[in-house]
């Protein structure tokens, strides 16, 4: 019964880090019920049937998984998925705001900024706000994990020794800086309730974030498997990173923190 389990809702979970996190959480424990968020039910079901059809070196899927539709750039979709979760499960124990984009097609700066912020910032802010009553109904201590990026770190942006300093990505960096501030505000706002909240840096991973060509570029550039980020996210959810989560900074996949 999902009602006894830890309900984990992951947005953008039909691909990349989100999907790997679904797999890693399900392998970690039968006590998880994972809500695999996808922009369309079809995409979500396709991803779910794919992970169910292969054998996983790290062990079988144990935690149960359901697909839910959520487009974080669409307010109606955010409200609809919240109603669905409320009527089906009554609460959320863990929210992983993972959905994110990098706009790679050529477009003017304002278009790029608006699209990037709609998905990376406005969506997770609204979703967290709308889900707050369901997080309050958690029978455990809720976690809110905002999948951010060290690319949003202001300290690293101006660090002459930072290895990715030559990567421009101004609009994406700005959006993740906003995600970091959102996480800081949520840490402050929910401190009295004892909720565990962090911004999380998944590192440079092989995913679909920059399209098919970008995926190849990532492989050539030695990016890490998305599973590394997923394993670290599981540790956060399991409380193994609570020491870092309690501190001020971006929780890093390799342990410790990156600066805001
Ligand atoms: N990969 C890296 O190196 C890296 C580094 C730092 C941070 N991150 C962050 O990690 C997170 C996951 O990205 P990823 O690397 O795993 O990329 P990915 O493979 O492209 O996965 C992104 C997921 O977000 C979904 N998504 C995009 N827009 C959405 C929307 N409006 N509503 C709901 N879902 C939406 C995508 O759905 P569709 O399949 O429908 O497009 C996909 O499922 C992002 O927040 C990203 O910024 C990644």
Short mmCIF file of N, CA, C and O in Angstrom, two decimals, residues 11-83:
data_model
loop_
_atom_site.label_atom_id
_atom_site.label_comp_id
_atom_site.label_asym_id
_atom_site.label_seq_id
_atom_site.Cartn_x
_atom_site.Cartn_y
_atom_site.Cartn_z
N UNK A 11 9.96 15.70 -10.41
CA UNK A 11 9.57 16.30 -11.69
C UNK A 11 10.66 16.01 -12.74
O UNK A 11 11.82 15.79 -12.40
N UNK A 12 10.25 16.03 -14.00
CA UNK A 12 11.21 15.78 -15.09
C UNK A 12 11.88 14.43 -14.93
O UNK A 12 13.09 14.29 -15.13
N UNK A 13 11.07 13.40 -14.60
CA UNK A 13 11.66 12.11 -14.21
C UNK A 13 11.59 11.07 -15.32
O UNK A 13 11.82 9.90 -15.06
N UNK A 14 11.29 11.48 -16.55
CA UNK A 14 11.28 10.52 -17.66
C UNK A 14 12.62 10.47 -18.38
O UNK A 14 12.77 9.78 -19.38
N UNK A 15 13.62 11.20 -17.87
CA UNK A 15 14.89 11.30 -18.59
C UNK A 15 16.00 11.63 -17.60
O UNK A 15 15.74 12.12 -16.49
N UNK A 16 17.23 11.33 -18.00
CA UNK A 16 18.40 11.85 -17.31
C UNK A 16 18.46 11.56 -15.81
O UNK A 16 18.17 10.44 -15.34
N UNK A 17 18.83 12.59 -15.06
CA UNK A 17 19.03 12.46 -13.61
C UNK A 17 17.72 12.05 -12.91
O UNK A 17 17.73 11.22 -11.99
N UNK A 18 16.60 12.61 -13.36
CA UNK A 18 15.33 12.28 -12.74
C UNK A 18 15.00 10.80 -12.88
O UNK A 18 14.63 10.14 -11.90
N UNK A 19 15.15 10.28 -14.09
CA UNK A 19 14.83 8.86 -14.32
C UNK A 19 15.80 7.96 -13.55
O UNK A 19 15.38 6.96 -12.95
N UNK A 20 17.08 8.32 -13.57
CA UNK A 20 18.06 7.51 -12.80
C UNK A 20 17.72 7.53 -11.32
O UNK A 20 17.94 6.55 -10.60
N UNK A 21 17.17 8.65 -10.86
CA UNK A 21 16.82 8.75 -9.43
C UNK A 21 15.62 7.87 -9.12
O UNK A 21 15.54 7.26 -8.05
N UNK A 22 14.67 7.79 -10.06
CA UNK A 22 13.54 6.86 -9.90
C UNK A 22 14.08 5.44 -9.71
O UNK A 22 13.70 4.72 -8.78
N UNK A 23 15.01 5.06 -10.60
CA UNK A 23 15.58 3.70 -10.55
C UNK A 23 16.33 3.49 -9.23
O UNK A 23 16.11 2.50 -8.52
N UNK A 24 17.19 4.44 -8.89
CA UNK A 24 18.03 4.27 -7.70
C UNK A 24 17.20 4.22 -6.42
O UNK A 24 17.48 3.43 -5.51
N UNK A 25 16.15 5.05 -6.35
CA UNK A 25 15.29 5.04 -5.16
C UNK A 25 14.52 3.72 -5.07
O UNK A 25 14.39 3.13 -4.00
N UNK A 26 14.02 3.27 -6.22
CA UNK A 26 13.26 2.03 -6.23
C UNK A 26 14.14 0.85 -5.85
O UNK A 26 13.69 -0.07 -5.15
N UNK A 27 15.40 0.89 -6.28
CA UNK A 27 16.33 -0.18 -5.90
C UNK A 27 16.68 -0.11 -4.41
O UNK A 27 16.93 -1.13 -3.78
N UNK A 28 16.68 1.12 -3.89
CA UNK A 28 17.13 1.30 -2.50
C UNK A 28 16.17 0.69 -1.49
O UNK A 28 16.61 0.15 -0.47
N UNK A 29 14.86 0.76 -1.75
CA UNK A 29 13.92 0.27 -0.73
C UNK A 29 12.51 0.09 -1.29
O UNK A 29 12.02 0.93 -2.06
N UNK A 30 11.88 -0.96 -0.82
CA UNK A 30 10.46 -1.18 -1.16
C UNK A 30 9.58 -0.18 -0.43
O UNK A 30 8.38 -0.10 -0.69
N UNK A 31 10.16 0.55 0.51
CA UNK A 31 9.36 1.51 1.29
C UNK A 31 9.09 2.83 0.55
O UNK A 31 8.40 3.69 1.06
N UNK A 32 9.69 2.99 -0.63
CA UNK A 32 9.42 4.20 -1.42
C UNK A 32 8.28 3.95 -2.39
O UNK A 32 8.20 2.89 -3.03
N UNK A 33 7.39 4.96 -2.50
CA UNK A 33 6.49 5.00 -3.66
C UNK A 33 6.86 6.26 -4.43
O UNK A 33 6.78 7.38 -3.90
N UNK A 34 7.29 6.07 -5.66
CA UNK A 34 7.86 7.17 -6.43
C UNK A 34 6.86 7.64 -7.48
O UNK A 34 6.34 6.84 -8.27
N UNK A 35 6.62 8.94 -7.46
CA UNK A 35 5.76 9.55 -8.48
C UNK A 35 6.68 10.09 -9.57
O UNK A 35 7.40 11.08 -9.36
N UNK A 36 6.67 9.41 -10.69
CA UNK A 36 7.54 9.75 -11.83
C UNK A 36 6.84 10.86 -12.63
O UNK A 36 5.90 10.58 -13.37
N UNK A 37 7.27 12.08 -12.44
CA UNK A 37 6.64 13.21 -13.12
C UNK A 37 7.17 13.35 -14.54
O UNK A 37 8.38 13.29 -14.77
N UNK A 38 6.24 13.51 -15.49
CA UNK A 38 6.65 13.70 -16.89
C UNK A 38 5.69 14.69 -17.53
O UNK A 38 4.54 14.81 -17.10
N UNK A 39 6.16 15.35 -18.58
CA UNK A 39 5.31 16.35 -19.25
C UNK A 39 4.09 15.73 -19.87
O UNK A 39 3.07 16.39 -20.04
N UNK A 40 4.20 14.46 -20.28
CA UNK A 40 3.02 13.75 -20.77
C UNK A 40 3.03 12.35 -20.16
O UNK A 40 4.09 11.79 -19.90
N UNK A 41 1.82 11.82 -19.96
CA UNK A 41 1.69 10.47 -19.41
C UNK A 41 2.41 9.48 -20.34
O UNK A 41 3.09 8.56 -19.88
N UNK A 42 2.30 9.70 -21.67
CA UNK A 42 2.91 8.78 -22.63
C UNK A 42 4.43 8.71 -22.42
O UNK A 42 5.00 7.63 -22.37
N UNK A 43 5.06 9.89 -22.30
CA UNK A 43 6.52 9.91 -22.08
C UNK A 43 6.88 9.20 -20.78
O UNK A 43 7.86 8.47 -20.70
N UNK A 44 6.08 9.46 -19.76
CA UNK A 44 6.35 8.86 -18.46
C UNK A 44 6.19 7.35 -18.50
O UNK A 44 7.04 6.61 -17.99
N UNK A 45 5.09 6.88 -19.14
CA UNK A 45 4.85 5.43 -19.22
C UNK A 45 5.93 4.74 -20.05
O UNK A 45 6.35 3.63 -19.73
N UNK A 46 6.38 5.44 -21.10
CA UNK A 46 7.44 4.86 -21.96
C UNK A 46 8.72 4.68 -21.13
O UNK A 46 9.35 3.62 -21.15
N UNK A 47 9.06 5.71 -20.38
CA UNK A 47 10.28 5.63 -19.55
C UNK A 47 10.13 4.53 -18.50
O UNK A 47 11.06 3.75 -18.27
N UNK A 48 8.93 4.43 -17.91
CA UNK A 48 8.71 3.42 -16.87
C UNK A 48 8.80 2.02 -17.47
O UNK A 48 9.43 1.13 -16.88
N UNK A 49 8.18 1.83 -18.65
CA UNK A 49 8.25 0.47 -19.21
C UNK A 49 9.68 0.14 -19.62
O UNK A 49 10.12 -1.00 -19.51
N UNK A 50 10.45 1.14 -20.03
CA UNK A 50 11.87 0.88 -20.37
C UNK A 50 12.65 0.43 -19.13
O UNK A 50 13.41 -0.54 -19.18
N UNK A 51 12.48 1.15 -18.01
CA UNK A 51 13.28 0.75 -16.83
C UNK A 51 12.79 -0.58 -16.25
O UNK A 51 13.55 -1.29 -15.60
N UNK A 52 11.52 -0.90 -16.51
CA UNK A 52 11.02 -2.19 -16.02
C UNK A 52 11.46 -3.35 -16.90
O UNK A 52 11.47 -4.49 -16.47
N UNK A 53 11.81 -3.02 -18.18
CA UNK A 53 12.11 -4.10 -19.13
C UNK A 53 13.59 -4.50 -19.14
O UNK A 53 13.95 -5.48 -19.77
N UNK A 54 14.44 -3.75 -18.44
CA UNK A 54 15.87 -4.10 -18.47
C UNK A 54 16.30 -4.62 -17.10
O UNK A 54 15.65 -4.34 -16.09
N UNK A 55 17.41 -5.37 -17.11
CA UNK A 55 17.90 -5.81 -15.79
C UNK A 55 18.94 -4.79 -15.33
O UNK A 55 19.76 -4.31 -16.11
N UNK A 56 18.86 -4.47 -14.06
CA UNK A 56 19.71 -3.41 -13.51
C UNK A 56 20.86 -4.00 -12.71
O UNK A 56 20.63 -4.78 -11.79
N UNK A 57 22.10 -3.60 -13.06
CA UNK A 57 23.25 -4.17 -12.35
C UNK A 57 23.19 -3.93 -10.83
O UNK A 57 23.61 -4.78 -10.06
N UNK A 58 22.60 -2.82 -10.43
CA UNK A 58 22.57 -2.51 -8.99
C UNK A 58 21.40 -3.18 -8.27
O UNK A 58 21.14 -2.91 -7.10
N UNK A 59 20.69 -4.08 -8.96
CA UNK A 59 19.62 -4.82 -8.29
C UNK A 59 18.24 -4.49 -8.82
O UNK A 59 18.07 -3.52 -9.57
N UNK A 60 17.26 -5.28 -8.44
CA UNK A 60 15.90 -5.11 -8.98
C UNK A 60 15.20 -3.88 -8.43
O UNK A 60 15.59 -3.34 -7.39
N UNK A 61 14.15 -3.48 -9.13
CA UNK A 61 13.30 -2.38 -8.66
C UNK A 61 12.41 -2.94 -7.55
O UNK A 61 11.72 -3.94 -7.74
N UNK A 62 12.44 -2.29 -6.40
CA UNK A 62 11.63 -2.76 -5.26
C UNK A 62 10.54 -1.75 -4.90
O UNK A 62 9.39 -2.11 -4.66
N UNK A 63 10.93 -0.48 -4.85
CA UNK A 63 9.95 0.57 -4.57
C UNK A 63 8.96 0.66 -5.71
O UNK A 63 9.30 0.43 -6.87
N UNK A 64 7.72 0.98 -5.40
CA UNK A 64 6.68 1.07 -6.43
C UNK A 64 6.74 2.43 -7.12
O UNK A 64 7.24 3.42 -6.55
N UNK A 65 6.26 2.48 -8.34
CA UNK A 65 6.39 3.69 -9.18
C UNK A 65 5.06 3.96 -9.89
O UNK A 65 4.46 3.02 -10.44
N UNK A 66 4.61 5.20 -9.87
CA UNK A 66 3.44 5.62 -10.66
C UNK A 66 3.84 6.83 -11.49
O UNK A 66 4.60 7.69 -11.03
N UNK A 67 3.26 6.92 -12.67
CA UNK A 67 3.52 8.08 -13.54
C UNK A 67 2.49 9.16 -13.25
O UNK A 67 1.30 8.86 -13.12
N UNK A 68 2.95 10.41 -13.13
CA UNK A 68 2.01 11.54 -13.03
C UNK A 68 2.39 12.59 -14.07
O UNK A 68 3.58 12.75 -14.39
N UNK A 69 1.39 13.27 -14.59
CA UNK A 69 1.65 14.29 -15.61
C UNK A 69 1.90 15.62 -14.92
O UNK A 69 1.09 16.06 -14.09
N UNK A 70 3.03 16.24 -15.23
CA UNK A 70 3.25 17.60 -14.75
C UNK A 70 4.18 18.35 -15.70
O UNK A 70 5.28 17.90 -16.00
N UNK A 71 3.67 19.46 -16.21
CA UNK A 71 4.48 20.41 -16.96
C UNK A 71 4.67 21.61 -16.04
O UNK A 71 3.71 22.33 -15.75
N UNK A 72 5.90 21.80 -15.58
CA UNK A 72 6.11 22.83 -14.55
C UNK A 72 6.02 24.26 -15.11
O UNK A 72 6.02 25.22 -14.34
N UNK A 73 5.94 24.38 -16.44
CA UNK A 73 5.76 25.72 -17.00
C UNK A 73 4.27 26.05 -17.19
O UNK A 73 3.93 27.08 -17.76
N UNK A 74 3.41 25.15 -16.72
CA UNK A 74 1.96 25.31 -16.93
C UNK A 74 1.26 25.27 -15.56
O UNK A 74 1.21 24.21 -14.90
N UNK A 75 0.74 26.41 -15.15
CA UNK A 75 0.12 26.50 -13.83
C UNK A 75 -1.03 25.49 -13.65
O UNK A 75 -1.17 24.88 -12.59
N UNK A 76 -1.83 25.33 -14.72
CA UNK A 76 -2.96 24.39 -14.64
C UNK A 76 -2.47 22.97 -14.36
O UNK A 76 -3.07 22.22 -13.60
N UNK A 77 -1.38 22.62 -15.03
CA UNK A 77 -0.81 21.28 -14.86
C UNK A 77 -0.31 21.10 -13.42
O UNK A 77 -0.50 20.04 -12.81
N UNK A 78 0.31 22.15 -12.88
CA UNK A 78 0.80 22.08 -11.49
C UNK A 78 -0.37 21.88 -10.53
O UNK A 78 -0.31 21.05 -9.62
N UNK A 79 -1.44 22.61 -10.76
CA UNK A 79 -2.61 22.50 -9.85
C UNK A 79 -3.29 21.14 -10.04
O UNK A 79 -3.74 20.52 -9.07
N UNK A 80 -3.34 20.66 -11.28
CA UNK A 80 -3.99 19.37 -11.54
C UNK A 80 -3.22 18.21 -10.91
O UNK A 80 -3.81 17.32 -10.30
N UNK A 81 -1.89 18.25 -11.00
CA UNK A 81 -1.12 17.13 -10.42
C UNK A 81 -1.22 17.16 -8.90
O UNK A 81 -1.29 16.13 -8.24
N UNK A 82 -1.31 18.36 -8.35
CA UNK A 82 -1.45 18.48 -6.89
C UNK A 82 -2.78 17.88 -6.44
O UNK A 82 -2.83 17.12 -5.47
N UNK A 83 -3.85 18.18 -7.18
CA UNK A 83 -5.17 17.60 -6.85
C UNK A 83 -5.13 16.08 -6.97
O UNK A 83 -5.68 15.36 -6.13
#
